[in-house]
Amino acid sequence: MAESPTPGDAPVSLNEARGWLRLGATIDDAVVAGLVRAATNICEAFIGQWLVIRAVEELLPLKNGVVQPGARPVVAIDGVTLLLPGGEEVALGDGDYRTTVGRDGTARVTLDDPRGAARVRVAYRAGIAEGANGIPEAIRQGIVRMTQHLHEARDGAGAAPPAAIAALWQPWRRLTLGGGQ
């Protein structure tokens, strides 16, 4: 999956997490913030989707004039650049490629004339919601509970996360079989 250089906003605030953990104001803020980030990363990996919309650029191999960005759900393709064999880069206009986004948020970009390029750079945005308030409450509750689990396990307790977390996230889980390319 693609990695965004800038993570999205946290879908759970520090105050929410601190309240759930029954911690006083500003106690362990750095630790709790890190646990919220870790829980968010675990959630995104489990459901196969980014939560808060963020931008990414991805270098992709071009196969038969088609590329498929790795992050989901794709909300917009912002630009496509051909990386030609001689090192030249050619930015394509909107009319030089077609974008199809499936119901599962997977995008497919088809180039009309790849000009011999074997790779392209695709700039796009992906995520379920614009901000934390647009994230479904079940996902947010799972992140809070995962934060609690990570907080309790930070001293080496190796218990598995509660099954309730997976149950909260399961309706949003998107799996693919094979490479999809």
CSV table of C-alpha atoms in Angstrom, one decimal:
chain,number,residue,atom,x,y,z
A,1,MET,CA,0.0,0.0,0.0
A,2,ALA,CA,1.1,3.6,-0.6
A,3,GLU,CA,2.5,5.6,2.2
A,4,SER,CA,1.5,9.2,2.7
A,5,PRO,CA,4.4,11.5,3.6
A,6,THR,CA,2.0,13.4,5.9
A,7,PRO,CA,-0.4,11.3,8.0
A,8,GLY,CA,-4.0,12.3,8.2
A,9,ASP,CA,-5.6,14.0,11.1
A,10,ALA,CA,-6.1,11.7,14.1
A,11,PRO,CA,-9.7,10.3,14.0
A,12,VAL,CA,-9.6,10.3,17.9
A,13,SER,CA,-8.5,13.3,19.8
A,14,LEU,CA,-6.0,13.3,22.6
A,15,ASN,CA,-8.7,14.4,25.0
A,16,GLU,CA,-11.0,11.5,23.9
A,17,ALA,CA,-8.3,9.0,24.4
A,18,ARG,CA,-7.2,10.5,27.7
A,19,GLY,CA,-10.8,10.4,29.0
A,20,TRP,CA,-11.3,6.8,27.9
A,21,LEU,CA,-8.1,5.9,29.8
A,22,ARG,CA,-9.2,7.9,32.8
A,23,LEU,CA,-6.0,9.9,32.9
A,24,GLY,CA,-5.9,13.4,34.3
A,25,ALA,CA,-5.1,16.4,32.1
A,26,THR,CA,-1.8,16.3,30.3
A,27,ILE,CA,-0.7,13.1,32.0
A,28,ASP,CA,1.4,11.0,29.5
A,29,ASP,CA,0.2,13.2,26.5
A,30,ALA,CA,3.1,12.1,24.3
A,31,VAL,CA,2.6,8.5,25.1
A,32,VAL,CA,-1.1,8.6,24.6
A,33,ALA,CA,-0.7,10.6,21.3
A,34,GLY,CA,1.7,7.9,20.1
A,35,LEU,CA,-0.7,5.1,21.0
A,36,VAL,CA,-3.6,6.9,19.2
A,37,ARG,CA,-1.3,7.0,16.1
A,38,ALA,CA,-0.4,3.4,16.4
A,39,ALA,CA,-4.0,2.4,16.9
A,40,THR,CA,-5.0,4.4,13.8
A,41,ASN,CA,-2.3,2.7,11.8
A,42,ILE,CA,-3.5,-0.7,13.0
A,43,CYS,CA,-7.1,0.2,12.1
A,44,GLU,CA,-6.1,1.4,8.6
A,45,ALA,CA,-4.1,-1.8,8.0
A,46,PHE,CA,-7.0,-4.0,9.2
A,47,ILE,CA,-9.7,-2.3,7.1
A,48,GLY,CA,-7.5,-1.7,4.1
A,49,GLN,CA,-8.5,1.9,3.8
A,50,TRP,CA,-7.2,5.3,4.9
A,51,LEU,CA,-9.4,7.1,7.3
A,52,VAL,CA,-8.9,10.8,7.0
A,53,ILE,CA,-8.3,12.0,3.4
A,54,ARG,CA,-4.7,12.8,2.6
A,55,ALA,CA,-2.5,13.4,-0.5
A,56,VAL,CA,0.1,11.0,-1.7
A,57,GLU,CA,2.4,10.6,-4.7
A,58,GLU,CA,3.2,7.0,-5.8
A,59,LEU,CA,5.6,5.6,-8.4
A,60,LEU,CA,3.9,2.8,-10.2
A,61,PRO,CA,4.8,0.3,-12.9
A,62,LEU,CA,2.9,0.8,-16.1
A,63,LYS,CA,1.4,-2.4,-17.5
A,64,ASN,CA,-0.5,-2.3,-20.7
A,65,GLY,CA,-1.2,1.4,-20.2
A,66,VAL,CA,-2.9,0.9,-16.8
A,67,VAL,CA,-1.8,1.7,-13.2
A,68,GLN,CA,-3.7,1.1,-10.0
A,69,PRO,CA,-2.8,3.3,-7.0
A,70,GLY,CA,-2.3,1.4,-3.7
A,71,ALA,CA,-4.3,3.4,-1.2
A,72,ARG,CA,-8.1,3.3,-0.8
A,73,PRO,CA,-10.6,4.8,-1.1
A,74,VAL,CA,-9.4,7.1,-3.8
A,75,VAL,CA,-11.3,10.3,-3.9
A,76,ALA,CA,-9.4,12.2,-6.7
A,77,ILE,CA,-6.5,11.7,-9.1
A,78,ASP,CA,-4.6,15.0,-9.0
A,79,GLY,CA,-2.0,14.3,-11.6
A,80,VAL,CA,-0.2,11.7,-13.7
A,81,THR,CA,3.4,12.0,-14.9
A,82,LEU,CA,5.1,9.7,-17.3
A,83,LEU,CA,8.7,8.6,-16.4
A,84,LEU,CA,10.3,8.0,-19.8
A,85,PRO,CA,13.3,5.7,-20.3
A,86,GLY,CA,15.7,8.6,-21.0
A,87,GLY,CA,14.9,10.2,-17.6
A,88,GLU,CA,12.5,12.7,-19.1
A,89,GLU,CA,9.3,13.4,-17.2
A,90,VAL,CA,6.1,14.3,-19.0
A,91,ALA,CA,3.1,15.6,-17.0
A,92,LEU,CA,-0.2,14.5,-18.6
A,93,GLY,CA,-3.2,16.6,-19.0
A,94,ASP,CA,-6.7,15.5,-17.8
A,95,GLY,CA,-7.6,14.4,-21.4
A,96,ASP,CA,-4.6,12.1,-21.6
A,97,TYR,CA,-5.8,9.5,-19.2
A,98,ARG,CA,-9.1,8.0,-17.8
A,99,THR,CA,-9.8,7.3,-14.2
A,100,THR,CA,-12.2,4.7,-12.9
A,101,VAL,CA,-13.0,4.3,-9.2
A,102,GLY,CA,-14.8,1.2,-8.1
A,103,ARG,CA,-17.3,0.9,-5.3
A,104,ASP,CA,-14.6,-0.4,-3.0
A,105,GLY,CA,-12.5,2.8,-3.6
A,106,THR,CA,-9.9,1.1,-5.8
A,107,ALA,CA,-8.8,3.4,-8.7
A,108,ARG,CA,-7.6,2.4,-12.1
A,109,VAL,CA,-5.9,4.9,-14.3
A,110,THR,CA,-5.7,4.1,-18.1
A,111,LEU,CA,-3.3,6.1,-20.3
A,112,ASP,CA,-4.3,6.8,-23.9
A,113,ASP,CA,-0.6,7.1,-25.0
A,114,PRO,CA,2.1,5.8,-22.6
A,115,ARG,CA,4.8,7.0,-25.0
A,116,GLY,CA,7.0,4.0,-24.1
A,117,ALA,CA,7.1,4.7,-20.4
A,118,ALA,CA,7.5,1.8,-18.0
A,119,ARG,CA,6.6,3.8,-14.9
A,120,VAL,CA,4.4,6.7,-13.9
A,121,ARG,CA,4.1,9.0,-10.9
A,122,VAL,CA,0.5,9.4,-9.8
A,123,ALA,CA,-0.6,12.1,-7.4
A,124,TYR,CA,-3.9,11.4,-5.7
A,125,ARG,CA,-6.0,11.8,-2.5
A,126,ALA,CA,-7.5,8.9,-0.6
A,127,GLY,CA,-9.5,8.5,2.6
A,128,ILE,CA,-13.0,7.8,4.0
A,129,ALA,CA,-13.7,11.3,5.3
A,130,GLU,CA,-12.4,14.9,5.2
A,131,GLY,CA,-11.9,15.0,9.0
A,132,ALA,CA,-12.3,13.1,12.3
A,133,ASN,CA,-16.0,13.9,12.6
A,134,GLY,CA,-16.7,12.1,9.3
A,135,ILE,CA,-15.2,8.8,10.5
A,136,PRO,CA,-17.9,6.3,11.5
A,137,GLU,CA,-18.3,6.0,15.3
A,138,ALA,CA,-17.7,2.3,15.3
A,139,ILE,CA,-14.3,2.8,13.7
A,140,ARG,CA,-13.5,5.6,16.2
A,141,GLN,CA,-14.6,3.4,19.2
A,142,GLY,CA,-12.4,0.6,17.9
A,143,ILE,CA,-9.4,3.0,17.8
A,144,VAL,CA,-10.1,4.2,21.4
A,145,ARG,CA,-10.3,0.6,22.5
A,146,MET,CA,-7.1,-0.3,20.7
A,147,THR,CA,-5.4,2.7,22.3
A,148,GLN,CA,-6.6,1.3,25.7
A,149,HIS,CA,-5.2,-2.1,24.8
A,150,LEU,CA,-1.9,-0.7,23.7
A,151,HIS,CA,-1.7,1.4,26.9
A,152,GLU,CA,-2.3,-1.6,29.1
A,153,ALA,CA,0.1,-3.8,27.2
A,154,ARG,CA,3.0,-1.2,27.2
A,155,ASP,CA,4.7,-2.9,30.1
A,156,GLY,CA,5.1,-6.1,28.2
A,157,ALA,CA,1.8,-7.8,28.8
A,158,GLY,CA,1.4,-9.8,25.6
A,159,ALA,CA,-2.4,-10.4,25.6
A,160,ALA,CA,-4.1,-10.3,22.2
A,161,PRO,CA,-6.4,-7.3,21.5
A,162,PRO,CA,-10.1,-7.8,22.4
A,163,ALA,CA,-12.2,-9.4,19.7
A,164,ALA,CA,-14.6,-6.4,20.1
A,165,ILE,CA,-12.2,-4.2,18.2
A,166,ALA,CA,-12.2,-6.4,15.1
A,167,ALA,CA,-16.0,-6.6,15.4
A,168,LEU,CA,-16.2,-2.8,15.3
A,169,TRP,CA,-14.0,-2.5,12.3
A,170,GLN,CA,-15.2,-5.5,10.3
A,171,PRO,CA,-18.0,-3.8,8.3
A,172,TRP,CA,-15.4,-1.4,6.8
A,173,ARG,CA,-12.8,-4.1,6.0
A,174,ARG,CA,-11.8,-4.3,2.3
A,175,LEU,CA,-9.8,-7.2,1.2
A,176,THR,CA,-8.3,-8.0,-2.2
A,177,LEU,CA,-7.2,-11.2,-3.7
A,178,GLY,CA,-3.9,-11.1,-5.7
A,179,GLY,CA,-2.1,-8.0,-6.9
A,180,GLY,CA,-5.0,-6.4,-8.6
A,181,GLN,CA,-2.7,-5.0,-11.2
